[in-house]
Each structure stands twice: as C-alpha cells, then as structure tokens.
Amino acid sequence: METIDASSRGQQQVMELLMPATMAAGLSLATWLVLPRLLRRCHSYVESGPKARILGRAQQQDDGVKEKPPTPPVSYEMSLFGALEDPARLLATTITFSYLGGLVAPRSLGLQYLSQFRAGTTVVSLVWFLYGWKRNVFSRIMSSGRSLSQSERERYLTMDRILSAGMLLLGAMALAESCGVAVQSVLTVGGIGGVATAFAAKDLLGNMLSGVSLQFLRPFSVGDFIRAGAISGQVVDIGLHSTQMINSDKYPIIVPNSFFSSEVIVNMSRIQWRGLALNLPIKLKDFNKMLSINVAVREMLHSHPKIYLENENPRCNVSQVGPASFELAITCDLKPMSTDEFLLTEDEILMEISNIVARSGAALGTSM
C-alpha cells in the first residue's frame, strides 16, 4: 500500500513539474516560430491599411484624377516590428529558462538571483528594442528619396548620437538598479565629485554644449562667410568643441564654440539681397536738368537686371544743393551675389550713371 502511495505521489510530482515545463517550453517555441510571422502580418497590415492610404500608397482615384506617386513602403527589417522581433525572443527565452530553473531546483542557492536576472533581461530587451527602432527611423530618414542638405544630415547625425548616448546611460542605470545596485546612493556620492569636476571643466563643457546648440540651431553652415565680434571668415568645419574658419588673409582660425553664444553672428552667405547706397556729387550749371537726371537714373535702376525689386523699389533723390552742384542719394537692393560680383555691379551702375550725367551736360564731382 505504501509503495502504491509513493508511486502515485511521484507521478503527481512529475505531472506538476512536467505540465508547467511543457507550457513554458511551448511559449518559448512559439516565440521563436510564431512571433516572427505574427509581426510580419502586423507589418503588412499597417503598410497596406489606413496608414498607407494616408501616405498615398494605396492607389486611389477621385473623379478620374490620379493621385501623387505612392510613397515607397517600409521594409519589415526597417520597421517597428522588425526592431521588436529579436528583443522579444530574448525576453521570452530568458523568462522561460528562469522559470524552468525555478521548477527544477526550487531550493537552489541561485534561485534568489532569478528575479534580478529576469528584471535585468527585461531592461536589456527594452533598451535593445528602443535602440533598434531609433536606428531604423534615422536610417530611413538618411536613405529616403528626399534630398537632404549637408546641414540637415549633420543635424540628424547629432540627434542620433545624443539619443544613443542617452539610451545607453539610462539603460545602464536601470540594469544596475535591477541587479540590486543602489544607483541613487552612487549618484548622490558621485554628485559631489561631479560638481567639482564640472566646475574645473566648465570651459570644456560650455564649448561642448555650445557645439550641440550650433548643430541644432544652425546659425551658419560649412562654407558660409560669417562675422562674429572681431572675427570674420569662411566656416571650414563645425566640431563639438570648436569651429574652424579661414579669414580673408587665408589664415586658419580655431574659435571655441562658446564664443558664438555671447556674440552677434552676421551670416553674409544667407542674405536674400544686398544693399547699395551711393552719394554722388554732380556739377551742373543748368539746374533745370536736375530733375531729368533724377528721372533717368531712376529708370535705369528699375531696368537693371541685377537690381532686386521684390522687396522695395530703388530710390533716387537730391539730398543737397550747392551753388553749382547738387548731391544725388541713391539706394537700391541687389540680388544675392558674391563680393566680387557686388563690386563689379557697383562699377556698372556708376558707369551708367556717369553716362546719364554726361549726356545731360553735367559731370560727377568731388564731395560737397
């Protein structure tokens, strides 16, 4: 009788161990075999469902008018679901084997670390998923059909680096906390040393923060000609700590990025038009021709191909009148051009004004 009872108890224990173990193994197997197919189906539904219609991927016609060309679909490997597949497998497998370990050796000394192991794996899986999703998003942006300028590419790369560093830092802190490390105490003790270090390296940190600000705000780009304070030149490289420039004498200049946070930056390469102001003294005996000279100069400015007329019309008026001369004040806007083109255009305008004055029997003189 006792033998039968012992045998039944053994069978019961085996069943109590076998059933949960079978369910856990089945869950792990389903994660490896079924989950990828499920995620791919979800991805296919998203790409062909309402989102696709919003983005114009579904070929629809309204009153016989064809819509814009469809947006290229996102591949599974570059999607949210593709980033979720491997972390989900890791998490499910870890939970399964830790559960099986608890069933096989419920009184083992290592059983007390299983909860920490599961929590740590959960953190790693979450950070892995977020990092993969972020990588896929930025990869799609950088490889999209829309052409990106150099400044936009640098901005996206900077955002990618900052997000990666933030994820790794927060993930390391969460992993340490899940493993039993008192992160708050470590931060409190380390904060004292951190304050001293930050105070000693305030210039370095200030330059780095200013460099990040320059990457996002983009007050100037590589190749722009700028002036900030007493420094002027062409931007060659924008780094995290300093910016390299070349001045008009072709000398290289290395400027700390914190310098730009306290100075007014004038970017001559981003102007929409250039202003031209001239004060021309004209010697004239017959003042009755003064008005005709004014009108002729104004008509010439309106018809000049390099005058920018979209902002305001050119102005030409008499500012001073002397016994045998008067001064003509001219202001106008020129189209965007380089410094050499600006100087040539100024010479062209002066030459045409000189011809108008000469045809009227007058001459350009010295300042009044």
XYZ file of C-alpha atoms in Angstrom:
368
model
C 0.000 0.000 0.000
C 2.817 2.365 0.913
C 4.536 1.516 -2.379
C 1.406 2.495 -4.312
C 1.124 5.788 -2.398
C 4.767 6.594 -3.043
C 4.356 5.803 -6.732
C 1.244 7.993 -7.020
C 2.980 10.852 -5.240
C 5.929 10.536 -7.617
C 3.653 10.610 -10.629
C 1.862 13.636 -9.212
C 5.156 15.455 -8.691
C 6.242 14.593 -12.223
C 2.962 15.915 -13.612
C 3.245 19.083 -11.514
C 6.715 19.584 -12.968
C 6.011 18.409 -16.493
C 2.911 20.474 -17.220
C 4.369 23.893 -16.362
C 7.648 22.979 -18.044
C 5.812 21.930 -21.213
C 3.810 25.158 -21.228
C 6.947 27.253 -20.714
C 8.818 25.410 -23.462
C 5.810 25.775 -25.741
C 5.706 29.507 -25.076
C 9.403 29.833 -25.901
C 8.994 27.757 -29.050
C 6.004 29.854 -30.116
C 8.083 32.981 -29.584
C 10.746 31.715 -31.951
C 8.436 30.266 -34.597
C 5.084 32.063 -34.409
C 6.074 35.553 -33.264
C 8.050 36.472 -36.446
C 5.123 35.509 -38.639
C 2.699 37.438 -36.436
C 4.904 40.533 -36.519
C 5.245 40.309 -40.297
C 1.480 40.080 -40.664
C 1.042 43.138 -38.443
C 3.625 44.991 -40.540
C 1.845 44.023 -43.778
C -1.479 45.216 -42.366
C -0.012 48.550 -41.299
C 1.672 49.091 -44.670
C -1.490 48.267 -46.632
C -4.108 49.660 -44.236
C -5.176 53.165 -43.135
C -1.591 54.359 -42.785
C -0.874 53.513 -46.405
C -3.956 55.413 -47.563
C -2.912 58.454 -45.556
C 0.583 58.350 -47.060
C -0.779 57.784 -50.564
C 0.492 54.238 -51.046
C -2.922 52.829 -51.846
C -3.704 53.640 -55.469
C -6.941 55.576 -55.309
C -8.644 57.777 -57.840
C -11.075 60.563 -57.217
C -13.196 61.799 -60.134
C -10.749 60.305 -62.584
C -7.790 62.341 -61.238
C -4.788 60.259 -60.351
C -3.164 60.969 -57.020
C 0.508 61.696 -56.401
C 3.005 58.852 -56.846
C 2.804 56.465 -53.871
C 5.349 56.718 -51.073
C 7.789 53.758 -51.062
C 6.769 51.166 -48.453
C 8.894 50.493 -45.393
C 10.583 47.088 -45.326
C 9.985 44.779 -42.385
C 13.612 44.935 -41.265
C 13.447 48.759 -41.064
C 10.097 48.895 -39.254
C 8.963 48.959 -35.645
C 8.042 45.280 -35.807
C 11.460 44.309 -37.148
C 13.112 46.065 -34.208
C 10.788 44.219 -31.794
C 11.453 40.660 -33.008
C 14.881 39.849 -31.509
C 14.335 41.619 -28.138
C 11.012 39.776 -27.724
C 12.725 36.447 -28.403
C 15.417 37.199 -25.849
C 12.896 38.209 -23.200
C 10.644 35.184 -23.755
C 13.561 32.735 -23.749
C 15.026 34.213 -20.576
C 11.713 34.095 -18.731
C 11.156 30.502 -19.888
C 14.521 29.161 -18.738
C 14.456 31.071 -15.455
C 11.007 29.614 -14.791
C 12.248 26.127 -15.643
C 15.222 26.632 -13.354
C 12.885 27.501 -10.521
C 10.864 24.341 -11.167
C 13.846 22.019 -11.414
C 15.751 23.375 -8.409
C 13.291 25.240 -6.221
C 15.673 25.232 -3.243
C 18.861 26.131 -5.066
C 21.015 28.952 -3.752
C 20.981 30.619 -7.162
C 17.198 30.831 -7.192
C 17.305 34.140 -5.316
C 19.065 35.767 -8.270
C 16.499 34.678 -10.856
C 14.231 37.659 -10.221
C 17.166 40.026 -10.686
C 18.160 38.123 -13.815
C 14.659 38.464 -15.262
C 14.495 42.174 -14.414
C 17.900 42.776 -15.972
C 16.927 40.911 -19.130
C 13.728 42.956 -19.347
C 15.758 46.162 -19.197
C 18.217 44.918 -21.813
C 15.391 43.837 -24.122
C 13.621 47.196 -23.773
C 16.795 49.196 -24.467
C 17.628 46.891 -27.394
C 14.184 47.434 -28.879
C 14.289 51.230 -28.465
C 17.798 51.420 -29.882
C 16.847 49.304 -32.900
C 13.716 51.341 -33.526
C 15.676 54.588 -33.306
C 18.330 53.213 -35.672
C 15.676 52.163 -38.198
C 13.968 55.560 -38.079
C 17.178 57.506 -38.690
C 18.297 55.041 -41.371
C 15.025 55.606 -43.229
C 15.441 59.360 -42.940
C 19.021 59.321 -44.214
C 18.242 56.943 -47.089
C 14.919 58.491 -48.084
C 14.316 59.733 -51.604
C 14.122 63.322 -50.367
C 17.480 65.002 -50.823
C 18.952 66.264 -47.559
C 21.373 69.142 -47.323
C 24.677 68.771 -45.511
C 23.388 70.768 -42.538
C 20.289 68.564 -42.234
C 22.399 65.411 -42.348
C 24.679 66.759 -39.630
C 21.654 67.653 -37.518
C 20.153 64.171 -37.810
C 23.504 62.532 -37.047
C 23.877 64.685 -33.940
C 20.383 63.759 -32.773
C 21.211 60.087 -33.393
C 24.365 60.272 -31.278
C 22.633 62.101 -28.421
C 19.731 59.642 -28.323
C 22.126 56.674 -28.431
C 24.181 58.038 -25.548
C 21.022 58.796 -23.537
C 19.587 55.307 -24.100
C 22.832 53.611 -23.115
C 23.170 55.738 -19.988
C 19.594 55.230 -18.818
C 19.769 51.536 -19.717
C 22.950 51.067 -17.690
C 21.380 52.807 -14.676
C 18.178 50.727 -14.937
C 20.209 47.499 -15.327
C 22.298 48.318 -12.284
C 19.149 49.104 -10.268
C 17.531 45.816 -11.305
C 20.652 43.910 -10.227
C 20.488 45.378 -6.725
C 22.921 48.269 -7.040
C 21.788 51.381 -5.162
C 22.090 53.790 -8.079
C 20.633 56.694 -6.128
C 23.326 56.386 -3.450
C 26.027 56.164 -6.099
C 24.685 59.275 -7.803
C 24.499 61.141 -4.501
C 28.090 60.328 -3.601
C 29.290 60.894 -7.139
C 27.418 64.174 -7.381
C 29.891 65.887 -5.054
C 32.809 64.893 -7.229
C 30.753 65.675 -10.302
C 30.204 69.258 -9.180
C 33.926 69.746 -8.610
C 34.764 68.176 -11.963
C 32.140 70.264 -13.762
C 33.490 73.448 -12.163
C 37.035 72.573 -13.215
C 35.939 71.682 -16.749
C 33.321 74.414 -17.196
C 35.043 75.813 -20.302
C 35.159 72.381 -21.932
C 31.526 71.668 -21.051
C 30.482 75.141 -22.199
C 32.136 74.616 -25.581
C 30.503 71.197 -25.976
C 27.032 72.492 -25.078
C 27.501 75.408 -27.455
C 28.598 72.928 -30.139
C 25.392 70.929 -29.680
C 23.408 74.165 -29.849
C 25.149 75.117 -33.112
C 24.317 71.702 -34.579
C 20.599 72.155 -33.854
C 20.074 75.894 -34.386
C 22.410 76.074 -37.407
C 23.105 79.843 -37.420
C 25.765 79.048 -40.032
C 26.911 76.067 -42.072
C 30.160 74.853 -43.579
C 31.105 77.188 -46.437
C 29.257 80.253 -45.069
C 31.097 83.550 -44.667
C 30.310 84.944 -41.206
C 31.336 87.733 -38.864
C 31.156 87.399 -35.069
C 32.680 90.142 -32.967
C 36.144 90.927 -34.305
C 36.401 87.591 -36.159
C 35.309 87.118 -39.747
C 35.964 84.440 -42.321
C 34.643 81.348 -44.078
C 33.497 78.383 -41.997
C 35.515 75.240 -42.785
C 34.374 72.796 -40.102
C 31.929 72.814 -37.168
C 33.071 70.487 -34.403
C 31.676 69.655 -30.998
C 34.310 71.750 -29.196
C 35.428 74.381 -31.729
C 34.764 75.789 -35.190
C 37.460 76.164 -37.846
C 37.459 79.207 -40.109
C 39.681 80.859 -42.719
C 39.940 84.654 -42.698
C 40.427 86.972 -45.651
C 44.227 86.601 -45.384
C 43.804 82.795 -45.686
C 44.972 82.202 -42.121
C 43.217 79.324 -40.319
C 41.275 80.340 -37.196
C 40.053 77.939 -34.499
C 37.220 79.509 -32.494
C 35.793 77.902 -29.306
C 32.085 77.279 -29.736
C 31.225 79.137 -26.523
C 32.436 82.333 -28.238
C 29.425 82.311 -30.558
C 26.938 82.170 -27.665
C 27.998 85.631 -26.476
C 28.489 87.377 -29.821
C 26.194 88.638 -32.549
C 26.622 86.437 -35.628
C 26.299 88.043 -39.052
C 25.959 85.441 -41.821
C 26.717 87.127 -45.113
C 26.066 83.928 -47.083
C 22.358 83.790 -46.232
C 21.316 87.245 -47.334
C 18.330 87.434 -49.676
C 19.596 90.653 -51.226
C 22.443 93.135 -50.829
C 22.011 96.831 -50.233
C 23.796 99.507 -52.229
C 23.936 103.151 -51.129
C 25.653 105.881 -53.157
C 26.010 109.623 -52.611
C 27.150 111.217 -55.878
C 28.046 114.931 -56.148
C 27.191 116.284 -59.604
C 28.449 119.566 -61.056
C 25.730 121.267 -63.055
C 25.274 124.778 -64.385
C 21.708 124.447 -65.612
C 19.612 123.281 -62.619
C 16.632 122.735 -64.881
C 18.271 119.459 -65.913
C 18.462 118.224 -62.320
C 15.006 116.636 -62.444
C 15.659 114.914 -65.792
C 18.900 113.406 -64.421
C 16.993 112.124 -61.381
C 14.287 110.503 -63.528
C 16.797 108.932 -65.939
C 18.822 107.388 -63.099
C 15.664 106.004 -61.509
C 14.528 104.434 -64.805
C 17.969 102.894 -65.276
C 17.837 101.326 -61.810
C 14.374 99.843 -62.459
C 15.544 98.225 -65.700
C 18.916 96.942 -64.464
C 18.974 93.110 -64.471
C 20.820 92.816 -61.158
C 18.534 95.108 -59.138
C 16.280 93.232 -56.680
C 12.786 94.728 -56.970
C 10.688 92.329 -54.857
C 11.467 93.996 -51.537
C 11.290 97.721 -52.346
C 11.820 99.993 -55.338
C 15.134 101.788 -55.912
C 15.286 105.327 -54.575
C 16.964 108.326 -56.152
C 16.606 111.810 -54.719
C 18.501 115.074 -54.338
C 19.948 115.266 -50.838
C 21.949 118.531 -51.065
C 22.082 121.521 -53.399
C 25.075 123.885 -53.740
C 25.836 126.975 -55.829
C 26.953 124.970 -58.872
C 26.328 121.353 -57.889
C 23.958 119.013 -56.120
C 24.259 115.614 -54.438
C 22.271 112.618 -55.652
C 21.432 109.990 -52.992
C 20.826 106.504 -54.460
C 19.704 103.417 -52.523
C 18.728 100.086 -54.044
C 18.800 96.339 -53.370
C 20.909 93.945 -55.417
C 20.270 90.270 -55.998
C 22.333 87.744 -53.944
C 25.885 87.624 -55.266
C 29.471 87.203 -54.188
C 31.673 90.087 -53.104
C 33.443 90.191 -56.469
C 30.119 90.303 -58.329
C 28.908 93.022 -55.967
C 31.926 95.210 -56.710
C 31.542 94.681 -60.477
C 27.828 95.534 -60.306
C 28.604 98.703 -58.348
C 31.099 99.728 -61.027
C 28.493 99.037 -63.761
C 25.881 101.211 -62.036
C 28.390 104.037 -61.509
C 29.391 103.855 -65.172
C 25.779 104.072 -66.370
C 25.053 106.985 -64.020
C 28.184 108.748 -65.338
C 26.914 108.307 -68.906
C 23.491 109.731 -67.962
C 25.121 112.719 -66.263
C 27.478 113.304 -69.211
C 24.601 113.240 -71.733
C 22.920 115.989 -69.687
C 25.957 118.254 -69.933
C 26.987 117.726 -66.289
C 29.856 115.856 -64.611
C 30.487 113.901 -61.450
C 32.468 115.921 -58.935
C 34.022 115.562 -55.516
C 32.065 115.506 -52.254
C 30.227 118.640 -51.361
